[in-house]
Coordinates of C-alpha atoms in Angstrom, one line a residue:
X1 CA 90.4 30.9 -26.5
X2 CA 86.9 29.8 -25.3
X3 CA 85.9 33.3 -24.7
X4 CA 86.9 34.3 -28.3
X5 CA 84.7 31.4 -29.7
X6 CA 81.7 32.4 -27.6
X7 CA 82.1 36.0 -28.7
X8 CA 82.1 34.8 -32.5
X9 CA 79.0 32.8 -32.0
X10 CA 77.2 35.7 -30.2
X11 CA 78.1 38.0 -33.1
X12 CA 76.8 35.5 -35.7
X13 CA 73.4 35.2 -33.8
X14 CA 73.1 39.1 -33.7
X15 CA 73.8 39.4 -37.3
X16 CA 71.1 36.8 -38.1
X17 CA 68.6 38.7 -36.0
X18 CA 69.3 41.8 -37.9
X19 CA 68.8 40.1 -41.3
X20 CA 65.5 38.6 -40.0
X21 CA 64.3 42.0 -38.9
X22 CA 65.3 43.6 -42.3
X23 CA 63.5 40.9 -44.2
X24 CA 60.3 41.2 -42.3
X25 CA 60.4 44.9 -42.7
X26 CA 60.7 44.4 -46.4
X27 CA 57.6 42.1 -46.5
X28 CA 59.5 39.0 -47.2
X29 CA 59.7 35.9 -45.2
X30 CA 62.8 33.8 -44.5
X31 CA 63.3 30.7 -46.9
X32 CA 65.3 27.8 -46.1
X33 CA 68.2 27.3 -48.4
X34 CA 67.8 24.7 -51.1
X35 CA 70.4 21.9 -51.6
X36 CA 72.7 22.6 -54.5
X37 CA 72.0 20.7 -57.8
X38 CA 70.8 21.3 -61.4
X39 CA 67.8 23.4 -61.9
X40 CA 64.5 21.4 -62.3
X41 CA 63.2 21.0 -66.0
X42 CA 60.3 23.2 -66.8
X43 CA 57.0 21.2 -67.2
X44 CA 56.0 20.6 -70.9
X45 CA 53.5 23.0 -72.3
X46 CA 50.0 21.6 -72.2
X47 CA 48.5 20.6 -75.4
X48 CA 45.0 19.9 -76.3
X49 CA 43.2 18.3 -79.3
X50 CA 40.6 20.1 -81.2
X51 CA 37.1 18.8 -80.3
X52 CA 36.7 17.0 -83.6
X53 CA 40.1 15.1 -83.1
X54 CA 40.8 12.3 -80.7
X55 CA 43.7 9.8 -80.3
X56 CA 43.7 7.1 -82.9
X57 CA 43.1 3.7 -81.4
X58 CA 45.8 1.1 -82.1
X59 CA 45.1 -0.9 -85.3
X60 CA 43.2 -4.1 -84.7
X61 CA 45.2 -7.4 -85.0
X62 CA 44.9 -8.9 -88.5
X63 CA 43.1 -12.2 -88.4
X64 CA 44.9 -15.4 -89.3
X65 CA 44.4 -17.1 -92.8
X66 CA 43.2 -20.6 -92.4
X67 CA 46.0 -23.1 -92.9
X68 CA 44.2 -25.2 -95.5
X69 CA 44.1 -22.5 -98.2
X70 CA 45.7 -23.5 -101.5
X71 CA 46.9 -21.3 -104.3
X72 CA 46.7 -22.0 -108.1
X73 CA 47.5 -19.8 -111.1
X74 CA 45.9 -19.6 -114.4
X75 CA 48.3 -21.5 -116.7
X76 CA 46.0 -21.2 -119.7
X77 CA 42.5 -20.1 -120.4
X78 CA 40.2 -22.3 -118.2
X79 CA 43.1 -24.3 -116.7
X80 CA 44.4 -23.7 -113.2
X81 CA 47.7 -25.3 -111.8
X82 CA 48.1 -25.6 -108.1
X83 CA 51.2 -24.0 -106.6
X84 CA 53.4 -25.9 -104.2
X85 CA 52.4 -24.9 -100.7
X86 CA 56.0 -24.6 -99.8
X87 CA 56.6 -21.9 -102.4
X88 CA 53.9 -19.5 -101.3
X89 CA 53.4 -17.4 -98.2
X90 CA 49.7 -16.6 -97.4
X91 CA 48.8 -13.7 -95.2
X92 CA 46.4 -10.8 -94.7
X93 CA 46.5 -7.0 -95.1
X94 CA 44.1 -4.3 -94.2
X95 CA 43.3 -1.7 -96.9
X96 CA 41.2 1.4 -96.5
X97 CA 39.3 2.1 -99.7
X98 CA 39.8 5.6 -101.2
X99 CA 36.6 5.4 -103.2
X100 CA 33.4 3.5 -103.4
X101 CA 34.3 0.2 -105.0
X102 CA 32.8 -3.1 -106.2
X103 CA 33.8 -6.0 -103.8
X104 CA 34.6 -8.2 -106.8
X105 CA 36.7 -5.4 -108.4
X106 CA 38.7 -5.1 -105.1
X107 CA 39.5 -8.9 -105.3
X108 CA 40.5 -8.6 -108.9
X109 CA 42.9 -5.6 -108.1
X110 CA 44.4 -7.7 -105.4
X111 CA 45.2 -10.3 -108.1
X112 CA 42.7 -12.8 -106.8
X113 CA 40.0 -14.7 -108.8
X114 CA 36.6 -13.5 -107.6
X115 CA 34.4 -16.4 -106.9
X116 CA 32.6 -18.2 -104.0
X117 CA 35.7 -19.6 -102.6
X118 CA 37.4 -16.4 -102.3
X119 CA 34.4 -14.6 -101.0
X120 CA 34.1 -17.3 -98.4
X121 CA 37.6 -16.6 -97.2
X122 CA 36.9 -12.9 -97.3
X123 CA 33.7 -13.5 -95.0
X124 CA 36.0 -15.2 -92.6
X125 CA 38.7 -12.6 -92.5
X126 CA 36.1 -9.8 -92.1
X127 CA 33.7 -9.6 -89.3
X128 CA 31.9 -6.5 -90.7
X129 CA 29.1 -7.1 -93.2
X130 CA 30.4 -7.1 -96.8
X131 CA 28.1 -5.8 -99.6
X132 CA 28.6 -5.8 -103.3
X133 CA 29.6 -2.1 -103.2
X134 CA 31.8 -1.0 -100.4
X135 CA 31.9 2.7 -99.3
X136 CA 34.7 5.1 -99.3
X137 CA 36.8 4.7 -96.2
X138 CA 35.8 1.1 -95.6
X139 CA 38.6 -1.0 -94.1
X140 CA 38.7 -4.5 -95.6
X141 CA 41.0 -7.3 -94.8
X142 CA 42.3 -9.0 -97.9
X143 CA 44.4 -12.1 -98.2
X144 CA 47.9 -11.7 -99.7
X145 CA 50.0 -14.2 -101.5
X146 CA 53.8 -13.9 -101.8
X147 CA 56.6 -16.1 -102.8
X148 CA 58.2 -17.9 -99.8
X149 CA 61.6 -16.9 -98.6
X150 CA 64.1 -18.3 -101.1
X151 CA 61.4 -19.6 -103.6
X152 CA 61.1 -18.5 -107.1
X153 CA 58.8 -15.5 -107.9
X154 CA 55.1 -16.3 -108.2
X155 CA 53.7 -16.5 -111.9
X156 CA 52.2 -13.4 -113.2
X157 CA 48.5 -13.2 -113.5
X158 CA 45.5 -13.9 -111.4
X159 CA 45.6 -16.4 -108.5
X160 CA 42.7 -18.6 -107.3
X161 CA 42.3 -19.6 -103.7
X162 CA 40.7 -22.9 -102.6
X163 CA 40.0 -24.3 -99.1
X164 CA 39.6 -27.9 -97.9
X165 CA 40.6 -29.4 -101.3
X166 CA 41.0 -33.0 -100.1
X167 CA 37.4 -32.8 -98.5
X168 CA 35.9 -31.6 -101.6
X169 CA 37.7 -34.1 -103.7
X170 CA 36.1 -36.9 -101.4
X171 CA 32.7 -35.4 -101.9
X172 CA 33.2 -35.4 -105.7
X173 CA 34.7 -38.9 -105.9
X174 CA 32.0 -40.3 -103.5
X175 CA 29.1 -38.9 -105.4
X176 CA 30.2 -40.8 -108.5
X177 CA 30.8 -44.0 -106.4
X178 CA 27.2 -43.7 -104.9
X179 CA 25.7 -43.8 -108.3
X180 CA 27.6 -46.8 -109.3
X181 CA 27.1 -48.8 -106.0
X182 CA 23.3 -47.8 -105.7
X183 CA 22.7 -49.2 -109.2
X184 CA 24.4 -52.4 -108.4
X185 CA 22.5 -52.9 -105.2
X186 CA 19.3 -52.1 -107.1
X187 CA 20.0 -55.0 -109.5
X188 CA 20.8 -57.3 -106.6
X189 CA 17.7 -56.5 -104.4
X190 CA 15.4 -59.2 -106.0
X191 CA 18.1 -61.8 -105.1
X192 CA 18.5 -60.9 -101.4
X193 CA 17.9 -64.0 -99.2
X194 CA 15.0 -63.0 -97.1
X195 CA 11.2 -63.8 -96.8
X196 CA 9.4 -62.4 -99.8
X197 CA 7.3 -60.0 -97.8
X198 CA 10.2 -58.5 -95.9
X199 CA 12.3 -58.5 -99.0
X200 CA 9.7 -56.4 -101.0
X201 CA 9.1 -54.0 -98.1
X202 CA 12.8 -53.4 -97.4
X203 CA 13.5 -53.1 -101.2
X204 CA 10.8 -50.4 -101.6
X205 CA 12.0 -48.5 -98.5
X206 CA 15.5 -48.7 -99.8
X207 CA 14.7 -47.3 -103.1
X208 CA 12.5 -44.6 -101.6
X209 CA 15.5 -43.4 -99.4
X210 CA 18.5 -44.1 -101.5
X211 CA 17.3 -42.5 -104.8
X212 CA 16.9 -39.0 -103.4
X213 CA 20.0 -39.2 -101.3
X214 CA 22.2 -40.2 -104.3
X215 CA 20.7 -37.3 -106.3
X216 CA 21.3 -34.9 -103.5
X217 CA 25.0 -35.9 -103.1
X218 CA 25.4 -35.3 -106.8
X219 CA 23.9 -31.9 -106.6
X220 CA 26.3 -31.0 -103.8
X221 CA 29.2 -32.3 -106.0
X222 CA 28.0 -30.0 -108.9
X223 CA 27.8 -27.0 -106.5
X224 CA 31.3 -27.7 -105.1
X225 CA 32.7 -27.8 -108.7
X226 CA 30.9 -24.6 -109.6
X227 CA 32.8 -22.5 -107.0
X228 CA 29.7 -20.2 -106.7
X229 CA 28.9 -20.7 -103.0
X230 CA 30.8 -19.6 -99.9
X231 CA 30.6 -23.0 -98.2
X232 CA 31.6 -23.7 -94.6
X233 CA 34.6 -26.2 -94.3
X234 CA 33.1 -27.8 -91.2
X235 CA 29.8 -28.5 -93.0
X236 CA 31.6 -30.0 -95.9
X237 CA 33.6 -32.3 -93.7
X238 CA 30.3 -33.4 -92.3
X239 CA 29.0 -34.2 -95.7
X240 CA 32.3 -35.9 -96.7
X241 CA 32.1 -38.2 -93.8
X242 CA 28.5 -39.0 -94.5
X243 CA 29.2 -39.8 -98.1
X244 CA 32.2 -42.1 -96.9
X245 CA 29.8 -44.1 -94.7
X246 CA 27.2 -44.1 -97.4
X247 CA 29.5 -45.7 -99.9
X248 CA 30.7 -48.2 -97.3
X249 CA 27.1 -49.2 -96.4
X250 CA 26.1 -49.8 -100.0
X251 CA 29.3 -52.2 -100.4
X252 CA 28.2 -54.0 -97.2
X253 CA 24.6 -54.4 -98.5
X254 CA 26.0 -55.8 -101.7
X255 CA 28.1 -58.3 -99.7
X256 CA 25.6 -59.4 -97.0
X257 CA 22.3 -58.2 -98.0
X258 CA 19.9 -55.4 -96.7
X259 CA 18.7 -55.3 -93.1
X260 CA 16.5 -53.0 -91.0
X261 CA 19.4 -51.3 -89.3
X262 CA 20.6 -50.2 -92.7
X263 CA 17.2 -48.7 -93.4
X264 CA 17.2 -46.9 -90.0
X265 CA 20.6 -45.3 -90.7
X266 CA 19.5 -44.3 -94.2
X267 CA 16.5 -42.6 -92.7
X268 CA 18.7 -40.6 -90.3
X269 CA 20.9 -39.6 -93.1
X270 CA 18.0 -38.4 -95.1
X271 CA 16.9 -36.2 -92.2
X272 CA 20.4 -34.8 -91.9
X273 CA 20.8 -34.4 -95.7
X274 CA 17.6 -32.3 -95.8
X275 CA 19.2 -29.7 -93.5
X276 CA 22.5 -29.8 -95.3
X277 CA 21.0 -29.0 -98.5
X278 CA 19.8 -25.6 -97.2
X279 CA 23.2 -24.3 -97.9
X280 CA 23.1 -25.5 -101.6
X281 CA 19.7 -24.2 -102.4
X282 CA 20.7 -20.6 -102.4
X283 CA 19.5 -18.6 -105.4
X284 CA 21.0 -15.2 -106.2
X285 CA 20.1 -12.6 -108.9
X286 CA 23.0 -11.7 -111.2
X287 CA 25.5 -9.6 -109.3
X288 CA 24.4 -10.6 -105.9
X289 CA 27.0 -12.1 -103.6
X290 CA 26.7 -15.4 -102.1
X291 CA 25.6 -15.6 -98.4
X292 CA 27.9 -16.1 -95.6
X293 CA 28.3 -19.7 -94.3
X294 CA 25.1 -20.8 -92.4
X295 CA 26.3 -20.7 -88.9
X296 CA 24.3 -20.6 -85.7
X297 CA 25.6 -19.9 -82.3
X298 CA 25.0 -22.9 -79.9
X299 CA 25.2 -22.5 -76.2
X300 CA 25.4 -25.6 -74.0
X301 CA 24.9 -25.5 -70.2
X302 CA 26.1 -28.5 -68.2
X303 CA 24.0 -28.8 -65.0
X304 CA 23.5 -31.2 -62.1
X305 CA 20.6 -31.5 -59.6
X306 CA 21.6 -30.6 -56.2
X307 CA 19.1 -30.3 -53.4
X308 CA 16.3 -30.0 -55.9
X309 CA 18.0 -27.3 -57.8
X310 CA 20.1 -27.1 -61.0
X311 CA 23.8 -26.3 -60.3
X312 CA 26.1 -25.5 -63.3
X313 CA 29.0 -27.9 -63.7
X314 CA 32.0 -26.3 -65.5
X315 CA 35.0 -28.1 -66.7
X316 CA 33.2 -30.8 -68.8
X317 CA 34.1 -31.6 -72.2
X318 CA 31.0 -31.2 -74.6
X319 CA 31.0 -33.4 -77.7
X320 CA 28.7 -32.9 -80.8
X321 CA 28.2 -34.6 -84.1
X322 CA 25.4 -34.7 -86.7
X323 CA 22.9 -37.6 -85.9
X324 CA 23.9 -39.7 -88.9
X325 CA 27.7 -39.6 -87.8
X326 CA 27.2 -39.7 -84.1
X327 CA 25.2 -43.0 -84.5
X328 CA 28.3 -44.5 -86.2
X329 CA 30.8 -42.9 -83.8
X330 CA 32.5 -40.7 -86.6
X331 CA 32.7 -37.0 -87.1
X332 CA 32.7 -36.3 -83.3
X333 CA 34.0 -32.8 -82.4
X334 CA 34.3 -30.9 -79.2
X335 CA 33.4 -27.5 -78.0
X336 CA 36.5 -25.4 -77.7
X337 CA 36.2 -24.4 -74.0
X338 CA 35.6 -26.4 -70.9
X339 CA 33.1 -23.9 -69.5
X340 CA 29.5 -23.8 -68.7
X341 CA 28.0 -22.4 -70.8
X342 CA 30.2 -23.6 -73.7
X343 CA 29.4 -21.8 -76.9
X344 CA 30.6 -21.7 -80.5
X345 CA 29.1 -21.2 -84.0
X346 CA 28.1 -24.4 -85.7
X347 CA 26.8 -25.1 -89.3
X348 CA 23.2 -26.1 -89.4
X349 CA 22.4 -29.7 -88.8
X350 CA 20.6 -32.2 -86.5
X351 CA 23.2 -32.6 -83.7
X352 CA 23.6 -35.0 -81.0
X353 CA 25.2 -33.3 -78.1
X354 CA 26.7 -35.1 -74.9
X355 CA 29.5 -35.0 -72.3
X356 CA 31.9 -37.7 -71.2
X357 CA 34.1 -40.1 -73.1
X358 CA 32.8 -42.5 -75.6
X359 CA 29.7 -42.4 -77.8
X360 CA 26.5 -40.5 -76.9
X361 CA 25.1 -41.5 -73.7
X362 CA 21.6 -41.4 -71.9
X363 CA 22.1 -37.7 -71.1
X364 CA 22.7 -36.7 -74.6
X365 CA 20.4 -34.3 -76.3
X366 CA 19.2 -33.7 -79.8
X367 CA 19.7 -30.2 -81.1
X368 CA 18.0 -29.0 -84.3
X369 CA 20.3 -26.1 -85.2
X370 CA 18.7 -23.8 -87.9
X371 CA 19.4 -20.2 -88.9
X372 CA 15.7 -19.7 -89.0
X373 CA 15.4 -20.7 -85.4
X374 CA 18.3 -18.4 -84.1
X375 CA 20.7 -19.0 -81.4
X376 CA 20.2 -22.3 -80.0
X377 CA 20.5 -23.3 -76.3
X378 CA 21.0 -26.7 -74.9
X379 CA 20.9 -28.0 -71.3
X380 CA 22.8 -31.1 -70.5
X381 CA 21.8 -32.9 -67.2
X382 CA 24.9 -34.7 -66.0
X383 CA 25.0 -37.3 -63.2

């Protein structure tokens, strides 16, 4: 039996040798057998784009519409009625213009009242420069207003968009109160209980500072009501807080009299007001668009002396406020990031900038932020 098996093996080996010789004689090399399985799929045919074509980039994410936008509809000629915020849904959409189009006409086609308020919102939604005539192919982001889920359909007709309504209402109301209280203080000045010489000097200085300030707040009130300008919301909040404090101060003066600290603050306010008024002195020819908000990029480095050299200190919170507000501990805001440098765009103003909790400290710095000066850099030396 064993001999039979050995014989079979020898025969198989001989047969394999014969096959190998025949393959070599035919110019072929032996190939190891492949494992059984489905045939491999053929590779896809190579494709190429013409030189003029390229893969389209993914569409840019749409910017968020500020949450303080309010919507009103024209209930009758010259009359606008606010819609309940719960009844509307405000969003944004990107539209590519098929032809050259007038920007204000684009707003009208979208059903939006074209004015400084809506243009200010457009400036926030579009980083690209907007001109009065937009070219064919321009991709513009427009606000959209729809009825909220489950709400009744929106009224037909054009809609008006407004931002920071409570802030603007405070500015309007305070401008009227300032005129009233300033007139009352003016009548009271000769009766102030103080030495005659100081009384006269203080009264003269009070009139010198207060008269122009009251007029400027009223000009701002009229500009807000006109809806001609694309105003920055943070700047309006600064002005509203200053007007709040001004009204409060005039009430205090009527109650207790005028002192030198009052005059010092009024002088600081007058300096700040001169900068805020830059945004309200804009003059445009008919058909020209209002300018974008007057914002300046401010960069703040926090440093510490170490071995005779300055070393950056990240992780500190940087505070800022216009001088007239910072001195009263109101209107204080923070830079968004705890980095060094910390930077963000700020409206034009005379700022007090500092680190640490509490009011401005000895290491605080005054920053005169102006568009005319360009980007502003501040260095804060921290202990």
